PDB file of C-alpha atoms in Angstrom:
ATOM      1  CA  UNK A  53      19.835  -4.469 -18.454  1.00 43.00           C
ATOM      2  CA  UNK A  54      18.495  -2.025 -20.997  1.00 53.00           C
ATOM      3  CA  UNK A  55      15.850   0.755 -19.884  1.00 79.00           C
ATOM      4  CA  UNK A  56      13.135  -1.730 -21.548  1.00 92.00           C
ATOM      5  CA  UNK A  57      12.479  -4.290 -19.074  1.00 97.00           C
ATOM      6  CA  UNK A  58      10.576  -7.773 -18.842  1.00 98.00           C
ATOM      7  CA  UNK A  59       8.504  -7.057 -15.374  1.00 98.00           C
ATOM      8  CA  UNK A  60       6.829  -9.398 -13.425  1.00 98.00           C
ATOM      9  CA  UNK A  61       3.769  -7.642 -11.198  1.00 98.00           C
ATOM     10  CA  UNK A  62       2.513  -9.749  -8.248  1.00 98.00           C
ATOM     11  CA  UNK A  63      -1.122  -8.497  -7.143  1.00 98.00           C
ATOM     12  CA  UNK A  64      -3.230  -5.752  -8.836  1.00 98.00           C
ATOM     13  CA  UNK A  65      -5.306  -4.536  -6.338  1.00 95.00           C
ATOM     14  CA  UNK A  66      -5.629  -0.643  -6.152  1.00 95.00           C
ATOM     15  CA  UNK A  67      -2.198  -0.384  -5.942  1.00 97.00           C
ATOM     16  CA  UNK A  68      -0.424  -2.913  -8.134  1.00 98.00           C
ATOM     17  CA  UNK A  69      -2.983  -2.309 -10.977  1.00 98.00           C
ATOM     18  CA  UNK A  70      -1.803   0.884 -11.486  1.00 98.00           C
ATOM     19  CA  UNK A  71       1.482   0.169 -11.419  1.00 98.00           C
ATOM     20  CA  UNK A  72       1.193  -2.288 -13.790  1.00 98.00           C
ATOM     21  CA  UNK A  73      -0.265  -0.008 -16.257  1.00 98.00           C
ATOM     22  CA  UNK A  74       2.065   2.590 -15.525  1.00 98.00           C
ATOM     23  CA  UNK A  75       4.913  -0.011 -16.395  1.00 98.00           C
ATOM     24  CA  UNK A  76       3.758  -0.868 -19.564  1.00 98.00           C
ATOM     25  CA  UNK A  77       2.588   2.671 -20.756  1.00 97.00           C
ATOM     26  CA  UNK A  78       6.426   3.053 -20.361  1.00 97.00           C
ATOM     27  CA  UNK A  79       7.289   0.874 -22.677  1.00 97.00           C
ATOM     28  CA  UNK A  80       7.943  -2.386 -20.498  1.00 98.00           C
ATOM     29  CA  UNK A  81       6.921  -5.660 -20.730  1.00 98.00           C
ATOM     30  CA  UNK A  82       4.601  -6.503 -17.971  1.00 98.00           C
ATOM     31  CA  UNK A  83       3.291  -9.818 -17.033  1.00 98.00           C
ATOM     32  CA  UNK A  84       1.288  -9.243 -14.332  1.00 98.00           C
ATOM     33  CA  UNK A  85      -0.910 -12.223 -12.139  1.00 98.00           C
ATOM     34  CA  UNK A  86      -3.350 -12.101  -9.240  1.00 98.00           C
ATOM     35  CA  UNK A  87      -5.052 -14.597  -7.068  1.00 96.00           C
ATOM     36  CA  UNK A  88      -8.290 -13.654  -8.608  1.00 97.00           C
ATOM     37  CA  UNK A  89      -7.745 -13.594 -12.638  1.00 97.00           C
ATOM     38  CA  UNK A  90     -10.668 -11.793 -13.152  1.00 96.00           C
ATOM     39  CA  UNK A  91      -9.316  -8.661 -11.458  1.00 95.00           C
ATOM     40  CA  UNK A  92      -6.126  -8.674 -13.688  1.00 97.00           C
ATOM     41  CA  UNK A  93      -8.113  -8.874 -16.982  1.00 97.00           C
ATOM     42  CA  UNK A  94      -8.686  -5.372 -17.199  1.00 97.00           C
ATOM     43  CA  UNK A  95      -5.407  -4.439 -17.367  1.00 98.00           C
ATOM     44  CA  UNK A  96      -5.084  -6.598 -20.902  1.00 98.00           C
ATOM     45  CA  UNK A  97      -6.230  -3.848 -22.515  1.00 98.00           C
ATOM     46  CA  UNK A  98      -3.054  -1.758 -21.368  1.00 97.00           C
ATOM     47  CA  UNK A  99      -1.133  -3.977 -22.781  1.00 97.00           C
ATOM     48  CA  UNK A 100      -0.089  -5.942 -19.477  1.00 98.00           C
ATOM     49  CA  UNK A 101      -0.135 -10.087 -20.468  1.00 98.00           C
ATOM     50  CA  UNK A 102      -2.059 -11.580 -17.781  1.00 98.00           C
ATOM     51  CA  UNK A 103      -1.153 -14.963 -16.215  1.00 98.00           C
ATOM     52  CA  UNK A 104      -2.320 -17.972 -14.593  1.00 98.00           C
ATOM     53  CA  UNK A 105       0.438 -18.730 -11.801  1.00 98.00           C
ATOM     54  CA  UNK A 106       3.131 -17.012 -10.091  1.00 98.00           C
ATOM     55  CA  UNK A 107       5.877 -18.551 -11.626  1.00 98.00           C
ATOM     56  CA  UNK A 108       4.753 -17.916 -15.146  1.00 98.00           C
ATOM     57  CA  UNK A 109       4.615 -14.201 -14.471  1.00 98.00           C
ATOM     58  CA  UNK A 110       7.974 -14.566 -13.245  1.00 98.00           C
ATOM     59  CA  UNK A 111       9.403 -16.499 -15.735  1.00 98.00           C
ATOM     60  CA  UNK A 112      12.752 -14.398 -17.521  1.00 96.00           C
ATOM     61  CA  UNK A 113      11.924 -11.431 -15.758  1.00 98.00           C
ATOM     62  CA  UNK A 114      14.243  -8.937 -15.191  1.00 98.00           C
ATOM     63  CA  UNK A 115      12.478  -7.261 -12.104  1.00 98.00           C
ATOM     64  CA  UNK A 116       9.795  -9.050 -10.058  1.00 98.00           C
ATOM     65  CA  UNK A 117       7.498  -6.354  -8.259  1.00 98.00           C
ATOM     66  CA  UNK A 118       5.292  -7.462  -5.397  1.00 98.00           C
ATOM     67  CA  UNK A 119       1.980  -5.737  -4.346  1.00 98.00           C
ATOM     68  CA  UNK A 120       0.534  -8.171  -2.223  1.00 98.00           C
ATOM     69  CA  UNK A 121      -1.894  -8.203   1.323  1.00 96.00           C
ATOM     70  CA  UNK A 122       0.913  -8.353   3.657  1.00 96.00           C
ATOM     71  CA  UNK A 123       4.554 -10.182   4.308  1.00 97.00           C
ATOM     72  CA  UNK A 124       3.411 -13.505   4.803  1.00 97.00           C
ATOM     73  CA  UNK A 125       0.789 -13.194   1.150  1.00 97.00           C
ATOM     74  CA  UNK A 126       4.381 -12.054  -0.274  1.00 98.00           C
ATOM     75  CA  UNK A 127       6.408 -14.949   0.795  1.00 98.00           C
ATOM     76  CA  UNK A 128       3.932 -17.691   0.102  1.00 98.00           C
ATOM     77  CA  UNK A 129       3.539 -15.979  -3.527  1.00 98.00           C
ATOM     78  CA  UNK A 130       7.354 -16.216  -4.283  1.00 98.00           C
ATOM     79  CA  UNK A 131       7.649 -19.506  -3.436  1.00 98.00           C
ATOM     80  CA  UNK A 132       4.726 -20.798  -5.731  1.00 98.00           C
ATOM     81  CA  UNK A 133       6.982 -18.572  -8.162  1.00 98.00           C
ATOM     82  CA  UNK A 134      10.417 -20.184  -6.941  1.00 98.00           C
ATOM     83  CA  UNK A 135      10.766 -22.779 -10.109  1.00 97.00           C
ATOM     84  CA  UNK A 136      10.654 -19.763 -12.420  1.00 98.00           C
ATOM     85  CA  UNK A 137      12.664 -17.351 -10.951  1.00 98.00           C
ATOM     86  CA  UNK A 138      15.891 -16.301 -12.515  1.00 97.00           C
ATOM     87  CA  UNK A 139      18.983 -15.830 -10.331  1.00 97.00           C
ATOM     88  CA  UNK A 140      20.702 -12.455 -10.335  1.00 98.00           C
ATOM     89  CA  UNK A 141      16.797 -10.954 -10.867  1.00 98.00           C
ATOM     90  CA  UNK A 142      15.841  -7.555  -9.010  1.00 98.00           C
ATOM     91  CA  UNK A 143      12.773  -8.514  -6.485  1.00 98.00           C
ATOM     92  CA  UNK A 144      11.426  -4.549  -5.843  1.00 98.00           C
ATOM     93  CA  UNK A 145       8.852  -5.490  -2.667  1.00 98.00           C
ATOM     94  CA  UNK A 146       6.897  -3.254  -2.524  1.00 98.00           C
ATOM     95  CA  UNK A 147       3.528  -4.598  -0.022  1.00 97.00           C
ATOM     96  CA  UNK A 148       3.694  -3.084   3.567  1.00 96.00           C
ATOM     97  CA  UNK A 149       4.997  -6.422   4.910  1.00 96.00           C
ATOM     98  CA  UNK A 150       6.559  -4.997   8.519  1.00 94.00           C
ATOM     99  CA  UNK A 151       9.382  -5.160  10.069  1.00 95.00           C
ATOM    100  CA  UNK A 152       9.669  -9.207  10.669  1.00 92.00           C
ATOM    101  CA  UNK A 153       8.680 -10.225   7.494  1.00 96.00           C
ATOM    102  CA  UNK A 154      11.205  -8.032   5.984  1.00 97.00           C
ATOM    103  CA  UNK A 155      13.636 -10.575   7.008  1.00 96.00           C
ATOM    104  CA  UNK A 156      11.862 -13.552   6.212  1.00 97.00           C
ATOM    105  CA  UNK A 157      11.745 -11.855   2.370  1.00 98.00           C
ATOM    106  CA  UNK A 158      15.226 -10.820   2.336  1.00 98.00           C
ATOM    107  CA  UNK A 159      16.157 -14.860   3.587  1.00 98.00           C
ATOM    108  CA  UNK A 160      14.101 -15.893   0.646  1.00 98.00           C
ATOM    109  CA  UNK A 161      15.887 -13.372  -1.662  1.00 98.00           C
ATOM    110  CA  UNK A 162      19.565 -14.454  -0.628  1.00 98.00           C
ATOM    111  CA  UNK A 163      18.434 -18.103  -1.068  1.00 98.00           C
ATOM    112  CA  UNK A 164      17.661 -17.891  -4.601  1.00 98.00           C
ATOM    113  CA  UNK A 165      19.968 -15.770  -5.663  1.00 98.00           C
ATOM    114  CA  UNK A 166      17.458 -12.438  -5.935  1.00 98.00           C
ATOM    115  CA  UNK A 167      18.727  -8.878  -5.217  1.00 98.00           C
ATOM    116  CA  UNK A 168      16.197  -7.466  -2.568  1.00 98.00           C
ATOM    117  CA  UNK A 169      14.490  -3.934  -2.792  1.00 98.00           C
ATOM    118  CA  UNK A 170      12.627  -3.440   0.442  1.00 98.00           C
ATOM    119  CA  UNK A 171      10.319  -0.705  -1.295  1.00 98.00           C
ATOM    120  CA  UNK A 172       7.083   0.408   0.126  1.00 98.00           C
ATOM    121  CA  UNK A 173       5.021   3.380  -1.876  1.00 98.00           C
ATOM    122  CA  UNK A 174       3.609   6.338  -0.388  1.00 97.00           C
ATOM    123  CA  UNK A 175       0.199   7.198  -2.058  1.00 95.00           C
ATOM    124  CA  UNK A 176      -3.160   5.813  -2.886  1.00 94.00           C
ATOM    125  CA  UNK A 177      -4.935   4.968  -5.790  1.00 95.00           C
ATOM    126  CA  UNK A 178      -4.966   8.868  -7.632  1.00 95.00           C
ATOM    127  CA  UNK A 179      -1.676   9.395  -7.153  1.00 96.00           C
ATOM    128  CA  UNK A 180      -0.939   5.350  -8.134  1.00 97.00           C
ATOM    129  CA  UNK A 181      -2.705   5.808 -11.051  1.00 97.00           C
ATOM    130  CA  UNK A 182      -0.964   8.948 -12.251  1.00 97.00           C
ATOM    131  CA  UNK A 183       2.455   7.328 -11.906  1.00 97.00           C
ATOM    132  CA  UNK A 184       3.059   9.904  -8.998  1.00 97.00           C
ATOM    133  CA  UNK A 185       3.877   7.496  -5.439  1.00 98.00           C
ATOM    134  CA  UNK A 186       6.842   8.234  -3.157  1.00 98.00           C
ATOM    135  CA  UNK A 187       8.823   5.316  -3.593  1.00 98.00           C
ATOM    136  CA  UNK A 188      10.694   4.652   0.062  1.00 98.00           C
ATOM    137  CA  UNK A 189      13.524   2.382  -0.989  1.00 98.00           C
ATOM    138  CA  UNK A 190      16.737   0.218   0.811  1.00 98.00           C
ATOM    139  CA  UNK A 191      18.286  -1.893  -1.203  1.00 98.00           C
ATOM    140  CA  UNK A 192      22.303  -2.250  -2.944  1.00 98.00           C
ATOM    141  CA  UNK A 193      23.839   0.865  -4.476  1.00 97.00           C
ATOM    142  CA  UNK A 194      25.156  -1.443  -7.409  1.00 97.00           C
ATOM    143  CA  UNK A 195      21.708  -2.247  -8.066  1.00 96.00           C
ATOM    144  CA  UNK A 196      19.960   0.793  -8.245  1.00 98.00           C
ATOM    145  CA  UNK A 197      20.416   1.496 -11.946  1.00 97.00           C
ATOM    146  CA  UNK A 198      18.608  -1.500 -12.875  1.00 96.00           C
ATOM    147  CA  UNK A 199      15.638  -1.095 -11.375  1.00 98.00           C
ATOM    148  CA  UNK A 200      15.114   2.818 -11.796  1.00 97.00           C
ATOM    149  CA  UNK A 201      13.213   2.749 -14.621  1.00 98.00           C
ATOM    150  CA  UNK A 202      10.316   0.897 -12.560  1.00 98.00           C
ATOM    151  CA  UNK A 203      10.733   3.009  -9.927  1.00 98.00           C
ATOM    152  CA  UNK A 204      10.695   6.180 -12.550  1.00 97.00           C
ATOM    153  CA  UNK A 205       7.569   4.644 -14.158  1.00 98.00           C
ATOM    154  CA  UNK A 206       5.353   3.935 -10.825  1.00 98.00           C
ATOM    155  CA  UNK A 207       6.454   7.146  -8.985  1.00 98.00           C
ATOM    156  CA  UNK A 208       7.642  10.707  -8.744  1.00 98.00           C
ATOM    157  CA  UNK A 209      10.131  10.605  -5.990  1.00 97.00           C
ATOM    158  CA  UNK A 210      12.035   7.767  -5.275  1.00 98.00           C
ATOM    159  CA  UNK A 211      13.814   8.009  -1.260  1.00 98.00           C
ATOM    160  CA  UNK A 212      16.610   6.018  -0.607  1.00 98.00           C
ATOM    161  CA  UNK A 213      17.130   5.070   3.147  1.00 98.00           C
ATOM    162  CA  UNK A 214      20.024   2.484   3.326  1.00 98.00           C
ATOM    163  CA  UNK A 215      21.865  -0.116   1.483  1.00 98.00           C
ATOM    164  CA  UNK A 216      20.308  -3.849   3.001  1.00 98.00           C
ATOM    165  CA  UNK A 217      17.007  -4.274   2.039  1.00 98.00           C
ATOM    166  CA  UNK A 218      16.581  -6.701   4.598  1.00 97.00           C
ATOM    167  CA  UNK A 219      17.637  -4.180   7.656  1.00 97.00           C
ATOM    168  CA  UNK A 220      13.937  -2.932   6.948  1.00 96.00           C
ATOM    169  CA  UNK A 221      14.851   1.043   7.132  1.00 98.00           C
ATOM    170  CA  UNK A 222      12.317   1.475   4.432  1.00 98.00           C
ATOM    171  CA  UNK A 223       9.317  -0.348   6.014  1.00 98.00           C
ATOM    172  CA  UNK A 224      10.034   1.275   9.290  1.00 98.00           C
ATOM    173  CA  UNK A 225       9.527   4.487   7.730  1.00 98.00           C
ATOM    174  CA  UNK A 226       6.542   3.493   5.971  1.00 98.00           C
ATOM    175  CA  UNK A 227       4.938   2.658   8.957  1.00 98.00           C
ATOM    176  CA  UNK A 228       5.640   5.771  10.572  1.00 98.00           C
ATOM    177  CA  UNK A 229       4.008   7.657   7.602  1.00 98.00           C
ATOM    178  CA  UNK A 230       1.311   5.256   8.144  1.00 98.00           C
ATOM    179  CA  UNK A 231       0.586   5.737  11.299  1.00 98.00           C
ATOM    180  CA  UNK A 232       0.439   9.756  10.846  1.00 98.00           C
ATOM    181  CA  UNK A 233      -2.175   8.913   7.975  1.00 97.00           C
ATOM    182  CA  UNK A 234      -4.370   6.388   9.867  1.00 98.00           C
ATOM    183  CA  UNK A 235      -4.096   8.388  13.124  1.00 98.00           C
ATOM    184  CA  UNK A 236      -5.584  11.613  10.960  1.00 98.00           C
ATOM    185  CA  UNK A 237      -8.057   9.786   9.170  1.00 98.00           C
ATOM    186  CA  UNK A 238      -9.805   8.339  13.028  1.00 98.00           C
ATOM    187  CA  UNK A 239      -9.182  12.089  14.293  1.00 98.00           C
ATOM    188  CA  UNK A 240     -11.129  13.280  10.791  1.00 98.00           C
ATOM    189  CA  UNK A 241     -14.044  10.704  11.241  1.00 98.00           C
ATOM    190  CA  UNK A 242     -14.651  11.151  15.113  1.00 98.00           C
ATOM    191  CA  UNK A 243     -14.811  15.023  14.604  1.00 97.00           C
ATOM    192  CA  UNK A 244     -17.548  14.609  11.575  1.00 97.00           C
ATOM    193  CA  UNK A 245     -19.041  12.037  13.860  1.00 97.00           C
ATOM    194  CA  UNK A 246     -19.483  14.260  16.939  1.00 98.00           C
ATOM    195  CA  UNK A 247     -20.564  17.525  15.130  1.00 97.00           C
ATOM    196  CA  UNK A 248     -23.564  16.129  14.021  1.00 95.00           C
ATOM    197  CA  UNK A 249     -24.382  14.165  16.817  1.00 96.00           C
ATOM    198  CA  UNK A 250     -24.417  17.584  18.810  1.00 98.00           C
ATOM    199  CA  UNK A 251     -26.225  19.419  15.763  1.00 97.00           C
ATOM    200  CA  UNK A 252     -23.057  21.266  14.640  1.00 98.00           C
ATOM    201  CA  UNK A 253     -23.146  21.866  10.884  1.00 97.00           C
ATOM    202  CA  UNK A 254     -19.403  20.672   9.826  1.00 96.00           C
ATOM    203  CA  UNK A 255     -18.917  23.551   7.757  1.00 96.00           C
ATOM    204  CA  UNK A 256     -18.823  25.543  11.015  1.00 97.00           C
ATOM    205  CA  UNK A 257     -15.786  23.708  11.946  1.00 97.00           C
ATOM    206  CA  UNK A 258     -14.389  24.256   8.715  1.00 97.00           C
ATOM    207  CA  UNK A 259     -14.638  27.392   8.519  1.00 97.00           C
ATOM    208  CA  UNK A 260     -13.129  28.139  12.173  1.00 97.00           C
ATOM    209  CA  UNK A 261     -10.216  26.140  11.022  1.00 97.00           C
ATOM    210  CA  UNK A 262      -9.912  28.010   7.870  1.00 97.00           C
ATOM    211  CA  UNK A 263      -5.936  28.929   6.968  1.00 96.00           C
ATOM    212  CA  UNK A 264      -4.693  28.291  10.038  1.00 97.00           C
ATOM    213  CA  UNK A 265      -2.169  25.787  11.907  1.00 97.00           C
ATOM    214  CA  UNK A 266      -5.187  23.446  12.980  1.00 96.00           C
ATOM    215  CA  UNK A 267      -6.411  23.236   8.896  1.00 97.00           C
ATOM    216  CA  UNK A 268      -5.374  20.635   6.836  1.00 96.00           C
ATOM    217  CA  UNK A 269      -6.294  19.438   3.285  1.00 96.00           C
ATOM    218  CA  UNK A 270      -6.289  15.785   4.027  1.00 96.00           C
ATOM    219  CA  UNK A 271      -9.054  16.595   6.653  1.00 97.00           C
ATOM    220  CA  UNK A 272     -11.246  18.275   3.956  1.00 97.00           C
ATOM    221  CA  UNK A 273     -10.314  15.513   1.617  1.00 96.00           C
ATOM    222  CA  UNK A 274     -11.485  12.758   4.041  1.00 97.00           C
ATOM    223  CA  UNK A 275     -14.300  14.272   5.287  1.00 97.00           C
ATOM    224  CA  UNK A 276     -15.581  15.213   1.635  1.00 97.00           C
ATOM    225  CA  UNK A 277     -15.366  11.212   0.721  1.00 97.00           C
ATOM    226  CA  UNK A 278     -18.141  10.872   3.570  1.00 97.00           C
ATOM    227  CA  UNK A 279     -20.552  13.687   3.276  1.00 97.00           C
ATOM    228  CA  UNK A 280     -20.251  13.207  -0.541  1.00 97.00           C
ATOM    229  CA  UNK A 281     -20.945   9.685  -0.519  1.00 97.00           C
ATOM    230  CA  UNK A 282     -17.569   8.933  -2.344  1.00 97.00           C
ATOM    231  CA  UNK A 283     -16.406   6.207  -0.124  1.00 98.00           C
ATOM    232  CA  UNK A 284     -15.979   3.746  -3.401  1.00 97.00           C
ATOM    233  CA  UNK A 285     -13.732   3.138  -5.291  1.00 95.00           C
ATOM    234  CA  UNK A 286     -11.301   3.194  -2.373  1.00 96.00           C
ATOM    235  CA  UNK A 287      -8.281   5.394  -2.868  1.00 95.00           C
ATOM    236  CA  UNK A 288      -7.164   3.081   0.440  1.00 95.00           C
ATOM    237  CA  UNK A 289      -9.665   0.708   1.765  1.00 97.00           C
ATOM    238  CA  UNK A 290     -10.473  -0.110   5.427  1.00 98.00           C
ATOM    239  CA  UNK A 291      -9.438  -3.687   5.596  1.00 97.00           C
ATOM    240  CA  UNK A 292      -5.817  -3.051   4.072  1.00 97.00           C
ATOM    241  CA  UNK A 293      -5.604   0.111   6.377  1.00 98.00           C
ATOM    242  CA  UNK A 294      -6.424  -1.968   9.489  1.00 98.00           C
ATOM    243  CA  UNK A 295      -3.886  -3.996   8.613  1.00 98.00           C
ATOM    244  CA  UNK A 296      -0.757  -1.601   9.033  1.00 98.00           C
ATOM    245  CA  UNK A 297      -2.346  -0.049  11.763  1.00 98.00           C
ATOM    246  CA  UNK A 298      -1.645  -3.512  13.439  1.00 97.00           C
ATOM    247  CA  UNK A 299       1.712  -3.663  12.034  1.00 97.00           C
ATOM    248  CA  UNK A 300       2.388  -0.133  13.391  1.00 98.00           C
ATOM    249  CA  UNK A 301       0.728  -1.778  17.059  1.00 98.00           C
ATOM    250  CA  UNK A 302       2.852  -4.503  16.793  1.00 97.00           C
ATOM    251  CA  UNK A 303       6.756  -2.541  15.805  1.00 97.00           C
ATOM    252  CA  UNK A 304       5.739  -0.227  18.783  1.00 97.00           C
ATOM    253  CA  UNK A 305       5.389  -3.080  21.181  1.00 97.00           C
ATOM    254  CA  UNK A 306       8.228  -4.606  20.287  1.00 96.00           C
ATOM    255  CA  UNK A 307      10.441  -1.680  20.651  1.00 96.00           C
ATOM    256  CA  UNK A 308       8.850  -0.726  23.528  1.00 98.00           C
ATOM    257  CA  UNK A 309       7.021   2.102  23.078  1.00 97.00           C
ATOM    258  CA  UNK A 310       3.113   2.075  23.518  1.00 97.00           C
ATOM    259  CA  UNK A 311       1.199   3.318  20.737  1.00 98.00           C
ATOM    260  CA  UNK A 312      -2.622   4.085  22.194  1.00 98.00           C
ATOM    261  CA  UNK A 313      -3.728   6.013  19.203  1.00 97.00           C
ATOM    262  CA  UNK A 314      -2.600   3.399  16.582  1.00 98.00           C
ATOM    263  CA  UNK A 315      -3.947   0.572  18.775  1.00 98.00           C
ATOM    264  CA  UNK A 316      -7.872   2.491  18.658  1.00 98.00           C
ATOM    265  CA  UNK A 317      -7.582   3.022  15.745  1.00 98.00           C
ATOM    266  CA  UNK A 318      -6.732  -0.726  14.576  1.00 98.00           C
ATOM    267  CA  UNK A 319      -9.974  -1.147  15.999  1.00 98.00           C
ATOM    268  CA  UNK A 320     -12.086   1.160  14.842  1.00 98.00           C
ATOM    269  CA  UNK A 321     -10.941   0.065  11.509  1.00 98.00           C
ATOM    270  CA  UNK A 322     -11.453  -3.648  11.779  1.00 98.00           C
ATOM    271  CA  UNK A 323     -15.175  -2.747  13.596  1.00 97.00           C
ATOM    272  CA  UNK A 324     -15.897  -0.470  10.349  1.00 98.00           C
ATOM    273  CA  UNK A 325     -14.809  -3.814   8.299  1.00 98.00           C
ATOM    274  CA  UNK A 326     -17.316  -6.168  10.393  1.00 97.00           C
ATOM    275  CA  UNK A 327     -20.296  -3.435   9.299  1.00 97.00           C
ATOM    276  CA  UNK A 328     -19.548  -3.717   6.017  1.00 97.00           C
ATOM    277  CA  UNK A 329     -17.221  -1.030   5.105  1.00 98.00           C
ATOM    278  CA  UNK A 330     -13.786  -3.249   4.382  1.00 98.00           C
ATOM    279  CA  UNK A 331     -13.885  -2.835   0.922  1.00 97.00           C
ATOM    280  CA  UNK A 332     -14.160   1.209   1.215  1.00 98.00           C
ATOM    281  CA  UNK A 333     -11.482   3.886   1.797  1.00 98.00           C
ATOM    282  CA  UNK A 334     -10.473   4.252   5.079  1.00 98.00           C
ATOM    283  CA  UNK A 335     -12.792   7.148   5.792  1.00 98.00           C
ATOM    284  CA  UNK A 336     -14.891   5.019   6.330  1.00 98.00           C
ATOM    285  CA  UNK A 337     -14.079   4.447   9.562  1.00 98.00           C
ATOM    286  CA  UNK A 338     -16.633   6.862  10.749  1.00 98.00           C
ATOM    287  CA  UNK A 339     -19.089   4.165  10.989  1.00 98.00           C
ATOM    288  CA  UNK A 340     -17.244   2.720  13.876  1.00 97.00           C
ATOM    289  CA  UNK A 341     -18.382   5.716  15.941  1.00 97.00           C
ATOM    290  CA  UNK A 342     -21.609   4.475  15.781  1.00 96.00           C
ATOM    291  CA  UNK A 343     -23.125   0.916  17.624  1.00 86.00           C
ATOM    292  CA  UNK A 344     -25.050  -0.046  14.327  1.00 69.00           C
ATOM    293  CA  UNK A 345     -23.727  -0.236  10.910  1.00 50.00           C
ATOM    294  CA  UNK A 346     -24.862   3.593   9.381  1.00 47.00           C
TER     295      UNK A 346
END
């Protein structure tokens, strides 16, 4: 393969929009399709060719990226692309499928002849946009040169954690990371939520927490999304958050470890969904500390 490639983008929500535009800006060719056309079409305009079906967008391409909802969304997606794949291509999969599905991808991989990247991103949609994820990636050592100049082109930092793709040592970190970020983002909404149902101006909390160990810039970020009313476009919406938060619920269970925090927080998520909220960032799981939709 040459450092131009023929790429194949599967979803363009937040996440695989972005990285479809960062692909082509870097000189790529991107074909890029999504259950809902009309999504996609914007991204004509970067240059990305927009398709009808899965295997068109597939079709001769050298790598096949996947950004879909979760592992199962993945797998049915690469099967309606099956007729058109190309044997020896690079499948970089990159949706937060956990830690089953992994295999169930990397089965589908082996069987048509695919070389498997498990390859979950770290970021949201700024740091998407700007070309700037953490790329957390398993997958062949002989097979790494191909596909870096996707990875180069969608992130910063790319961090290799093993050699099988389907052992799922990327995806388990990912949903560690994950369930850090979801576990802050409940603790940041239930302290907004409590200092002004006891009349406590937030700022006094920020500023008691000012530079020291208890302060943290993702707190101030979160919190500034919901006083300032900037809860849309989500950099990581509620729906797609609640989501891995089950994943994480589920990997703890079945390596026996009980996960409380994750498990509350699954629901606060999914309640914030059912007022309304699904489509906005993940802050917005504030709502859910009220009975009635705020």
């Amino acid at each position: 393969m040459t450092d131009q490639l023929t790429v194949s983008v599967l979803g363009t929500g937040i996440m695989g929009a972005a990285m479809a535009r960062n692909l082509a800006r870097a000189g790529h060719t991107v074909r890029a399709w999504n259950r809902t056309r009309s999504k996609a079409e914007p991204l004509t305009s970067d240059g990305v060719h927009v398709v009808d079906t899965p295997a068109e967008a597939v079709r001769g391409a050298d790598v096949v990226l996947t950004m879909l909802y979760d592992g199962p969304a993945a797998l049915e997606v690469m099967r309606e692309a099956a007729p058109a794949l190309r044997a020896g291509a690079a499948w970089v999969q990159s949706t937060t499928a956990g830690i089953e599905a992994i295999g169930d991808l990397a089965a589908f991989a082996r069987e048509h002849d695919l070389v498997f990247f498990d390859a979950p991103v770290l970021g949201t949609r700024q740091p998407a946009e700007a070309g700037r994820l953490t790329v957390l990636a398993a997958g062949p050592q002989t097979g790494r040169d191909a596909i870096a100049p996707v990875l180069d082109a969608v992130g910063a930092r790319t961090v290799w954690t093993g050699e099988d793709g389907g052992a799922g040592s990327a995806t388990r970190l990912k949903l560690v990371a994950n369930s850090w970020v979801i576990a802050a983002t409940a603790a940041a909404g239930e302290v907004l939520a409590l200092s002004q149902s006891l009349d406590v101006d937030p700022n006094a909390f920020f500023d008691l927490i000012a530079g020291g160990p208890l302060d943290m810039g993702y707190l101030r970020a979160k919190t500034g999304l919901i006083l300032d009313d900037r809860l849309s476009p989500a950099q990581f919406a509620v729906t797609t958050a609640a989501k891995d938060a089950r994943l994480i619920v589920e990997a703890g269970r079945e390596n026996g470890v009980r996960l409380d925090v994750a498990a509350a927080s699954a629901e606060r998520l999914e309640r914030a969904a059912a007022q309304g909220h699904g489509d906005e960032d993940m802050a917005a799981a504030y709502f859910a500390s009220f009975d009635e939709n705020a």
